[in-house]
PDB file of C-alpha atoms in Angstrom:
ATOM      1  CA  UNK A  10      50.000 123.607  93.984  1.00 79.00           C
ATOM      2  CA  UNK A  11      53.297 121.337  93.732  1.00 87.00           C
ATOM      3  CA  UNK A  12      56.846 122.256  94.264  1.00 89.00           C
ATOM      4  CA  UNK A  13      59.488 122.380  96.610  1.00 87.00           C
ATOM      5  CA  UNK A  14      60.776 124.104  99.236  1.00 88.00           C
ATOM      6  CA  UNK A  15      64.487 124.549 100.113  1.00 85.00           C
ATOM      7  CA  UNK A  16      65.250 125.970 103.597  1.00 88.00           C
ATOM      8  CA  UNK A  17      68.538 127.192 104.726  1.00 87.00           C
ATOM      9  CA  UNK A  18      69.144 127.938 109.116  1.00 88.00           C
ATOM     10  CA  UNK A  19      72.380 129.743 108.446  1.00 85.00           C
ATOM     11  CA  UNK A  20      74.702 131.036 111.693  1.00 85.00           C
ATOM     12  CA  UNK A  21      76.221 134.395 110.789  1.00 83.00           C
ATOM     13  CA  UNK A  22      78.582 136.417 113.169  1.00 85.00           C
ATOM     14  CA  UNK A  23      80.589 139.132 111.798  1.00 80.00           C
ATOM     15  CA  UNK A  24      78.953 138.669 108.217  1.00 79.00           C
ATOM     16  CA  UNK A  25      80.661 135.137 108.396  1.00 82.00           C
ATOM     17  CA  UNK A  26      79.291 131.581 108.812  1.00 85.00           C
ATOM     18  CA  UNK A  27      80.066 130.778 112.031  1.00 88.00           C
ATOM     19  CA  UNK A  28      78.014 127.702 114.065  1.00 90.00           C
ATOM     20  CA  UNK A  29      75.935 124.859 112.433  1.00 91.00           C
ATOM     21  CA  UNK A  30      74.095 125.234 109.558  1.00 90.00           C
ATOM     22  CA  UNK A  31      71.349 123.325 107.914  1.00 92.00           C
ATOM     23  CA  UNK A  32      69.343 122.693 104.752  1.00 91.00           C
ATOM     24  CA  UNK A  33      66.172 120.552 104.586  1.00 92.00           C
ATOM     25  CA  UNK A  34      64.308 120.566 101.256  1.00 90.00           C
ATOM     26  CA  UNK A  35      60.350 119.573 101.486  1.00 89.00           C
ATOM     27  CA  UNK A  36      58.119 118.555  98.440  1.00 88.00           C
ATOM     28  CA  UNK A  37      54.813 120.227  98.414  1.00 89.00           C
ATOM     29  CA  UNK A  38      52.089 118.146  97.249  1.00 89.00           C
ATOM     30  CA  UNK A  39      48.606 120.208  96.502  1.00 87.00           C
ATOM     31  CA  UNK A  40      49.288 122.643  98.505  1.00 84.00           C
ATOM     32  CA  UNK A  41      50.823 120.521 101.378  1.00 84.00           C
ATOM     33  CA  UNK A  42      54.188 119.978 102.613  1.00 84.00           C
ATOM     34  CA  UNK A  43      55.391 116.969 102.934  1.00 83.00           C
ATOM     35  CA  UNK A  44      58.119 115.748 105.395  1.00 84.00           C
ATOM     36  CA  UNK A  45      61.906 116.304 104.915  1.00 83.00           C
ATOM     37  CA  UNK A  46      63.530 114.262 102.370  1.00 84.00           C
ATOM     38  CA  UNK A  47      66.799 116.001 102.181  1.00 90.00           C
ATOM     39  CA  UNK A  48      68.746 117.421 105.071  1.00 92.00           C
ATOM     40  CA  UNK A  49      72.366 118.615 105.669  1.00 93.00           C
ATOM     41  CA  UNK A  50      73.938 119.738 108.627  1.00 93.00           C
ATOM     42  CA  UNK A  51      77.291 121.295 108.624  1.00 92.00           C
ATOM     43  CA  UNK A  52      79.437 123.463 111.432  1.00 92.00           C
ATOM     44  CA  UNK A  53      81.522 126.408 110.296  1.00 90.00           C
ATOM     45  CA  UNK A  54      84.038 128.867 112.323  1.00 89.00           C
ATOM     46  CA  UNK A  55      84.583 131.874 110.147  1.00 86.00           C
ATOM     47  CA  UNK A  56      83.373 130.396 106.726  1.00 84.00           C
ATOM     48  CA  UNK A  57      85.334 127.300 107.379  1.00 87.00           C
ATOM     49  CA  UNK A  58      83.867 123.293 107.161  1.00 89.00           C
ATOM     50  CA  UNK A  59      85.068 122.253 110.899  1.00 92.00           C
ATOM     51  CA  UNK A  60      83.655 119.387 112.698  1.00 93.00           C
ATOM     52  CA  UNK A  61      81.713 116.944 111.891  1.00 95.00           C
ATOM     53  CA  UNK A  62      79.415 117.309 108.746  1.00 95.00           C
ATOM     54  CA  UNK A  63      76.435 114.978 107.331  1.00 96.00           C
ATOM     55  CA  UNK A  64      74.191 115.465 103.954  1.00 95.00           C
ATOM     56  CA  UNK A  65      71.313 113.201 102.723  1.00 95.00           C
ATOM     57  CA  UNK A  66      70.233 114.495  99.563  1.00 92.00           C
ATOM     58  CA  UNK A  67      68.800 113.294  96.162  1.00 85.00           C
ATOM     59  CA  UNK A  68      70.203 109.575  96.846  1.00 91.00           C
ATOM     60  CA  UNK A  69      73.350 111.242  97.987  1.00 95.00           C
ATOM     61  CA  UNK A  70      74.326 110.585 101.460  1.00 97.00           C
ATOM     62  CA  UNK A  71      78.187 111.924 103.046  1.00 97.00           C
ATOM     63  CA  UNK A  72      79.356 111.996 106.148  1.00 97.00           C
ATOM     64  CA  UNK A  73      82.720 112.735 107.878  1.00 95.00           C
ATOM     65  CA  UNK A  74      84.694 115.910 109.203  1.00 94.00           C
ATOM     66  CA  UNK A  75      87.188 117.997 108.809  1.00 91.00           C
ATOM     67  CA  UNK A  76      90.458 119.086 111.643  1.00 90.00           C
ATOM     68  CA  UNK A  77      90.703 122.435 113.618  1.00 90.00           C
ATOM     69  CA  UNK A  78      92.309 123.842 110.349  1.00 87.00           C
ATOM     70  CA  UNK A  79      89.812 122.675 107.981  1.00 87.00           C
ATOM     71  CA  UNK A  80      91.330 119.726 106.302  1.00 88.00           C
ATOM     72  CA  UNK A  81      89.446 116.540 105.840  1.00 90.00           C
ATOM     73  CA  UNK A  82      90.489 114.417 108.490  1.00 92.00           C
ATOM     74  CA  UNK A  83      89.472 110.380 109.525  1.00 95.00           C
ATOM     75  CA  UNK A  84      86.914 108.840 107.918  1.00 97.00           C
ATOM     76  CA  UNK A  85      84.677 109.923 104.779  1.00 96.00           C
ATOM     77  CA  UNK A  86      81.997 107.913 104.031  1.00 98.00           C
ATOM     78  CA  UNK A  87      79.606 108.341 100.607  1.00 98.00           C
ATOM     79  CA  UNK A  88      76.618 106.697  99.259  1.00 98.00           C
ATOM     80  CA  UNK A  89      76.064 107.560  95.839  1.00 97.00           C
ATOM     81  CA  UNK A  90      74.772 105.756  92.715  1.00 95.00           C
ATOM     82  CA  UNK A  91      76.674 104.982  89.356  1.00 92.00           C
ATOM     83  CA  UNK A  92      73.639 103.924  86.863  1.00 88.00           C
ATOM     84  CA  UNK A  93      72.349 101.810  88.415  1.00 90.00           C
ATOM     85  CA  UNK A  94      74.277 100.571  90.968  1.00 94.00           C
ATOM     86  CA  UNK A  95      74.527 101.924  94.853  1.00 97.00           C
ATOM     87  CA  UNK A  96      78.143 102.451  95.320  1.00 97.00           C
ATOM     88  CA  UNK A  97      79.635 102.586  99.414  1.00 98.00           C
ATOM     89  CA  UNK A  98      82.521 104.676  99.189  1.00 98.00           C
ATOM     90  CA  UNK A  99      84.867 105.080 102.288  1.00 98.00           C
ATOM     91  CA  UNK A 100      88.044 106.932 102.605  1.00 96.00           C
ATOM     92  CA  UNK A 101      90.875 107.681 104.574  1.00 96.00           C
ATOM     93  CA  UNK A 102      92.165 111.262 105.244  1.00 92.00           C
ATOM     94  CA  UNK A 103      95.271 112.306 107.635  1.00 90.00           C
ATOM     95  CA  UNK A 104      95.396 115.775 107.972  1.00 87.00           C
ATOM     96  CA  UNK A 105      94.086 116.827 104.523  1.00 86.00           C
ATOM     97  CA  UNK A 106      96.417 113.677 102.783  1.00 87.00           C
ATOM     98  CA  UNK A 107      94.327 110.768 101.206  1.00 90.00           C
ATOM     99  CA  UNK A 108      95.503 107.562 102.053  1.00 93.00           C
ATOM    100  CA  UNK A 109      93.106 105.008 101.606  1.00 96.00           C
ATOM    101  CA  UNK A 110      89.753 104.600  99.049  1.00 97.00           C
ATOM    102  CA  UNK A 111      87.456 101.509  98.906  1.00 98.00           C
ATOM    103  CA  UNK A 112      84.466 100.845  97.268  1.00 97.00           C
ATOM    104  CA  UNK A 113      81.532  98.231  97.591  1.00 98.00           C
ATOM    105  CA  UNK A 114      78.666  97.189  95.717  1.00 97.00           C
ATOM    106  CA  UNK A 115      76.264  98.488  98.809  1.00 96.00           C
ATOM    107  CA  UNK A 116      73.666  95.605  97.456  1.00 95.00           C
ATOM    108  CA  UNK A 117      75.809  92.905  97.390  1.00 96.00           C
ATOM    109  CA  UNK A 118      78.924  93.826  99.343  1.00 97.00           C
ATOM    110  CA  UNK A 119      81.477  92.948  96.708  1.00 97.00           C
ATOM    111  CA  UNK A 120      84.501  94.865  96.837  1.00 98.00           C
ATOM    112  CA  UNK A 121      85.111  96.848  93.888  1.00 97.00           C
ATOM    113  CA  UNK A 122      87.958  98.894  94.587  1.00 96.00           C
ATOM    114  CA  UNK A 123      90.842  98.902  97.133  1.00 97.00           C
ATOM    115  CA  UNK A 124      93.611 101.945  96.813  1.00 96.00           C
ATOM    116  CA  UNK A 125      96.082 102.130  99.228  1.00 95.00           C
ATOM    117  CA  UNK A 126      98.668 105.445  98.615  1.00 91.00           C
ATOM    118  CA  UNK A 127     101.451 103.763 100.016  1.00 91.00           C
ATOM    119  CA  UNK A 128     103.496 106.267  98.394  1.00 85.00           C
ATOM    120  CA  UNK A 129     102.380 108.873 100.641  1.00 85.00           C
ATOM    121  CA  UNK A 130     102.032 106.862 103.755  1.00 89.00           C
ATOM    122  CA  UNK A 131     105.591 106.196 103.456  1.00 86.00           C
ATOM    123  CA  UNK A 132     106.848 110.065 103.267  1.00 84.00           C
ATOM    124  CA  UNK A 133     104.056 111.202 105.761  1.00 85.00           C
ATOM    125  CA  UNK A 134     106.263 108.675 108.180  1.00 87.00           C
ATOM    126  CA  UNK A 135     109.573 109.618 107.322  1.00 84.00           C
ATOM    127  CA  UNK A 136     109.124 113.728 107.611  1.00 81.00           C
ATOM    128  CA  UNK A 137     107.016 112.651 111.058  1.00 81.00           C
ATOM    129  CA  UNK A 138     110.192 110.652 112.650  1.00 82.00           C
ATOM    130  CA  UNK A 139     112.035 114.081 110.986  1.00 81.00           C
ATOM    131  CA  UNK A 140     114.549 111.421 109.165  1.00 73.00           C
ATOM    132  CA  UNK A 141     118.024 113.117 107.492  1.00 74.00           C
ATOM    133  CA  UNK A 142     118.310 113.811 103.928  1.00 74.00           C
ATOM    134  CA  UNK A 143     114.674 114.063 102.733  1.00 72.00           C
ATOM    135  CA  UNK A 144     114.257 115.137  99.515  1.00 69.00           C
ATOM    136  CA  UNK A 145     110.636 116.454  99.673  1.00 70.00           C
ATOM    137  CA  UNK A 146     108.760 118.680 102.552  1.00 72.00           C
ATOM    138  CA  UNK A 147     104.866 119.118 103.008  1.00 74.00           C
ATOM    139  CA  UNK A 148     103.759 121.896 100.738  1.00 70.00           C
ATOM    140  CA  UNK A 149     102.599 125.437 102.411  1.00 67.00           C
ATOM    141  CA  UNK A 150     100.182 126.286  99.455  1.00 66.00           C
ATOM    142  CA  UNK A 151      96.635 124.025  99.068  1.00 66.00           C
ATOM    143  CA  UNK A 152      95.294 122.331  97.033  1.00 66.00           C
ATOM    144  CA  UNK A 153      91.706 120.605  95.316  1.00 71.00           C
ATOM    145  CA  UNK A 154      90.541 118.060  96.437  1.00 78.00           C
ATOM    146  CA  UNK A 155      92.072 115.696  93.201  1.00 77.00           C
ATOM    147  CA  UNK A 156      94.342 114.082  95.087  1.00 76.00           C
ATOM    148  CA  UNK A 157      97.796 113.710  92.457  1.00 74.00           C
ATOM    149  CA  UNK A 158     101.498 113.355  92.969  1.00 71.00           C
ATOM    150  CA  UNK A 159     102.513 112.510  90.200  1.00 72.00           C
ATOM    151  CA  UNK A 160     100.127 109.971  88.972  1.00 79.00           C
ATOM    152  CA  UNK A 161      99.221 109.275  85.022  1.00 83.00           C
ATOM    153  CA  UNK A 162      96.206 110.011  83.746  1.00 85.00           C
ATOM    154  CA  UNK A 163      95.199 106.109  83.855  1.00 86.00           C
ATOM    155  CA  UNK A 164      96.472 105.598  86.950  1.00 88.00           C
ATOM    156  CA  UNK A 165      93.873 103.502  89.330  1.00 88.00           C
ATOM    157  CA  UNK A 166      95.300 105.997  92.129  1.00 87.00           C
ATOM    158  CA  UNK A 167      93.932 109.183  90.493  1.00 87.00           C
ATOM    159  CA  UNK A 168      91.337 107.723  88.373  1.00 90.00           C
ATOM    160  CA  UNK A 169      89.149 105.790  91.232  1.00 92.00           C
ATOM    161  CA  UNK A 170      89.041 109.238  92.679  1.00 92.00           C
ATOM    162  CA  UNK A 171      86.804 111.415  89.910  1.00 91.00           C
ATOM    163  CA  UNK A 172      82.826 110.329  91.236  1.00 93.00           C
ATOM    164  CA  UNK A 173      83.432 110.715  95.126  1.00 94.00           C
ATOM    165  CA  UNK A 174      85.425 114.117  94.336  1.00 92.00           C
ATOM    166  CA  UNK A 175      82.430 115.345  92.484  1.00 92.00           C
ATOM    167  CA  UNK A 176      80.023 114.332  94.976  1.00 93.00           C
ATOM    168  CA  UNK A 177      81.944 116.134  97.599  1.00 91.00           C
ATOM    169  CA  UNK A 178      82.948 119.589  96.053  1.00 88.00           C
ATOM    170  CA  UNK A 179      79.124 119.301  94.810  1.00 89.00           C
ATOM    171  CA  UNK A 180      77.085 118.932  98.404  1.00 90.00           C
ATOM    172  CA  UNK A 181      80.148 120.522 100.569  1.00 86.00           C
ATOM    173  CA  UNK A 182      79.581 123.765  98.364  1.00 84.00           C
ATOM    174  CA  UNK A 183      75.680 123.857  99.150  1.00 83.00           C
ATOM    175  CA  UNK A 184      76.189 126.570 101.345  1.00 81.00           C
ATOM    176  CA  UNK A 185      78.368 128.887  99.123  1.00 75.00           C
ATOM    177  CA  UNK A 186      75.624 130.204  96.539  1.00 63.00           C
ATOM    178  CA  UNK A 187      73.911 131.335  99.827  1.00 64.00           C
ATOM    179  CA  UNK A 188      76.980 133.325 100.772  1.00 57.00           C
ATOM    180  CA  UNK A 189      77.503 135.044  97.823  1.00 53.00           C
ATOM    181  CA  UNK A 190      73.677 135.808  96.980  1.00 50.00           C
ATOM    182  CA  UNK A 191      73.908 137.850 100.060  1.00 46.00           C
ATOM    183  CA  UNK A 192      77.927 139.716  99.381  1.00 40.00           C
ATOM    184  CA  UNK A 193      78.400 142.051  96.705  1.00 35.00           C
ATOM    185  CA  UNK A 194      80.382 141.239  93.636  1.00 35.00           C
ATOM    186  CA  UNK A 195      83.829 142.654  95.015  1.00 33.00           C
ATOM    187  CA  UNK A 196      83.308 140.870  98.528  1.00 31.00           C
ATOM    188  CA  UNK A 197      82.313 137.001  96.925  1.00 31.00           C
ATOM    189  CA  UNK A 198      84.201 134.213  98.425  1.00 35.00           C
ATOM    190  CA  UNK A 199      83.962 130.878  98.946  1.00 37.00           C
ATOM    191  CA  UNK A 200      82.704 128.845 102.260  1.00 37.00           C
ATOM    192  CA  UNK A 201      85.519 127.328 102.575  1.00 39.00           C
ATOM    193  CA  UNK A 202      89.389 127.312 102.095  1.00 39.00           C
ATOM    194  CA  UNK A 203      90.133 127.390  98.583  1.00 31.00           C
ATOM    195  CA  UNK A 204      93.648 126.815  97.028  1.00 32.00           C
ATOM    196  CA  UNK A 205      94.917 129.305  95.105  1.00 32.00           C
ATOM    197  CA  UNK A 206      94.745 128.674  91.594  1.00 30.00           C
ATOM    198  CA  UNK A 207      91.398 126.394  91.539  1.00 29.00           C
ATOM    199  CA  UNK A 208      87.709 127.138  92.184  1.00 30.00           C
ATOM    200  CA  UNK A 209      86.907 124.059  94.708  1.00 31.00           C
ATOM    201  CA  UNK A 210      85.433 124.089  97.947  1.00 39.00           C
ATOM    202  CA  UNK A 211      87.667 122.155 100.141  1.00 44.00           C
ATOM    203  CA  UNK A 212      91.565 121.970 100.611  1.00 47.00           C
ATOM    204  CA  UNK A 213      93.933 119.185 100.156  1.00 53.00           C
ATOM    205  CA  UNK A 214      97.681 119.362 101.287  1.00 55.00           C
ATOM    206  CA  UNK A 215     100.344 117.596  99.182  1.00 48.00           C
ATOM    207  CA  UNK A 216     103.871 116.951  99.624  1.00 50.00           C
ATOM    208  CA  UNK A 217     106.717 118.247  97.381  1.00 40.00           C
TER     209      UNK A 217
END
């Protein structure tokens, strides 16, 4: 017999995810199960991402964290493959803002992307020193995690985003089919915070 076996160690406490959580999937080879070859470990406090999170599955690997309120904070890091190319992505999160994104040919080190949002450096500063006159605030609502203020459709700044974003709202939603497999249809929500008009599974903050 061959197949595969997923296993989920899920913390519940009050019918929510609360604690660390894993996955490991095994293969099973006639009849025998093999050793892990995909693992995820993730902390929750009441069906929030918070702390420090790592996956390693199907050639996918992601690490990084998120703050006390559930906002990716510090440094992301993702391995991921485009063809046939192993791509090192690693970004740069304050508070649930993206400021930085650079990618590397993880074969040959060669740096294939650099993004700097300078744009939003620059107003994170000014509201922080509480400067006169501002014209913009930091939204209250939240958002996906496409990270756009503003940008064109062909800009570098939104465009360089698209494979990481999939990758996360892909392996950072493992847990929610889980969740909602064991909710009835009227009780369904996601794992994490979710903005209000889009169906992602981690929030972004933007300024306006």
């Amino acid at each position: 017999m061959n197949g595969v076996e997923d296993e989920f160690k899920i913390t519940y406490s009050k019918g929510n995810f609360n604690g660390n959580s894993n996955y490991t999937k095994r293969y099973i080879t006639n009849g025998q199960l093999g050793n892990p070859k995909a693992h995820a470990q993730i902390n929750f406090v009441n069906d929030t991402i918070i702390g420090a999170f790592e996956i390693s599955i199907d050639k996918i690997k992601i690490k990084g964290k998120t703050n006390k309120q559930g906002f990716l904070d510090g440094t992301v890091l993702l391995k991921y493959y485009i063809k046939n190319d192993s791509i090192i992505e690693t970004r740069k999160y304050q508070d649930g803002f993206l400021l930085e994104i650079e990618k590397r040919n993880a074969s040959t080190n060669e740096l294939l992307v650099k993004l700097i949002y300078e744009d939003i450096i620059k107003k994170l500063s000014q509201i922080k020193k509480q400067e006169d006159n501002l014209y913009f605030k930091i939204s209250d609502k939240f958002f996906g995690l496409e990270f756009n203020i503003d940008y064109q459709n062909f800009d570098n700044r939104f465009v360089e985003q698209f494979d990481g974003n999939k990758i996360l709202q892909k392996y950072l939603c493992l847990f929610d089919s889980i969740h909602n497999n064991n909710t009835s249809e009227n009780t369904k929500k996601s794992i994490l915070n979710l903005s209000e008009d889009l169906n992602i599974c981690t929030i972004m903050r933007k300024i306006h």
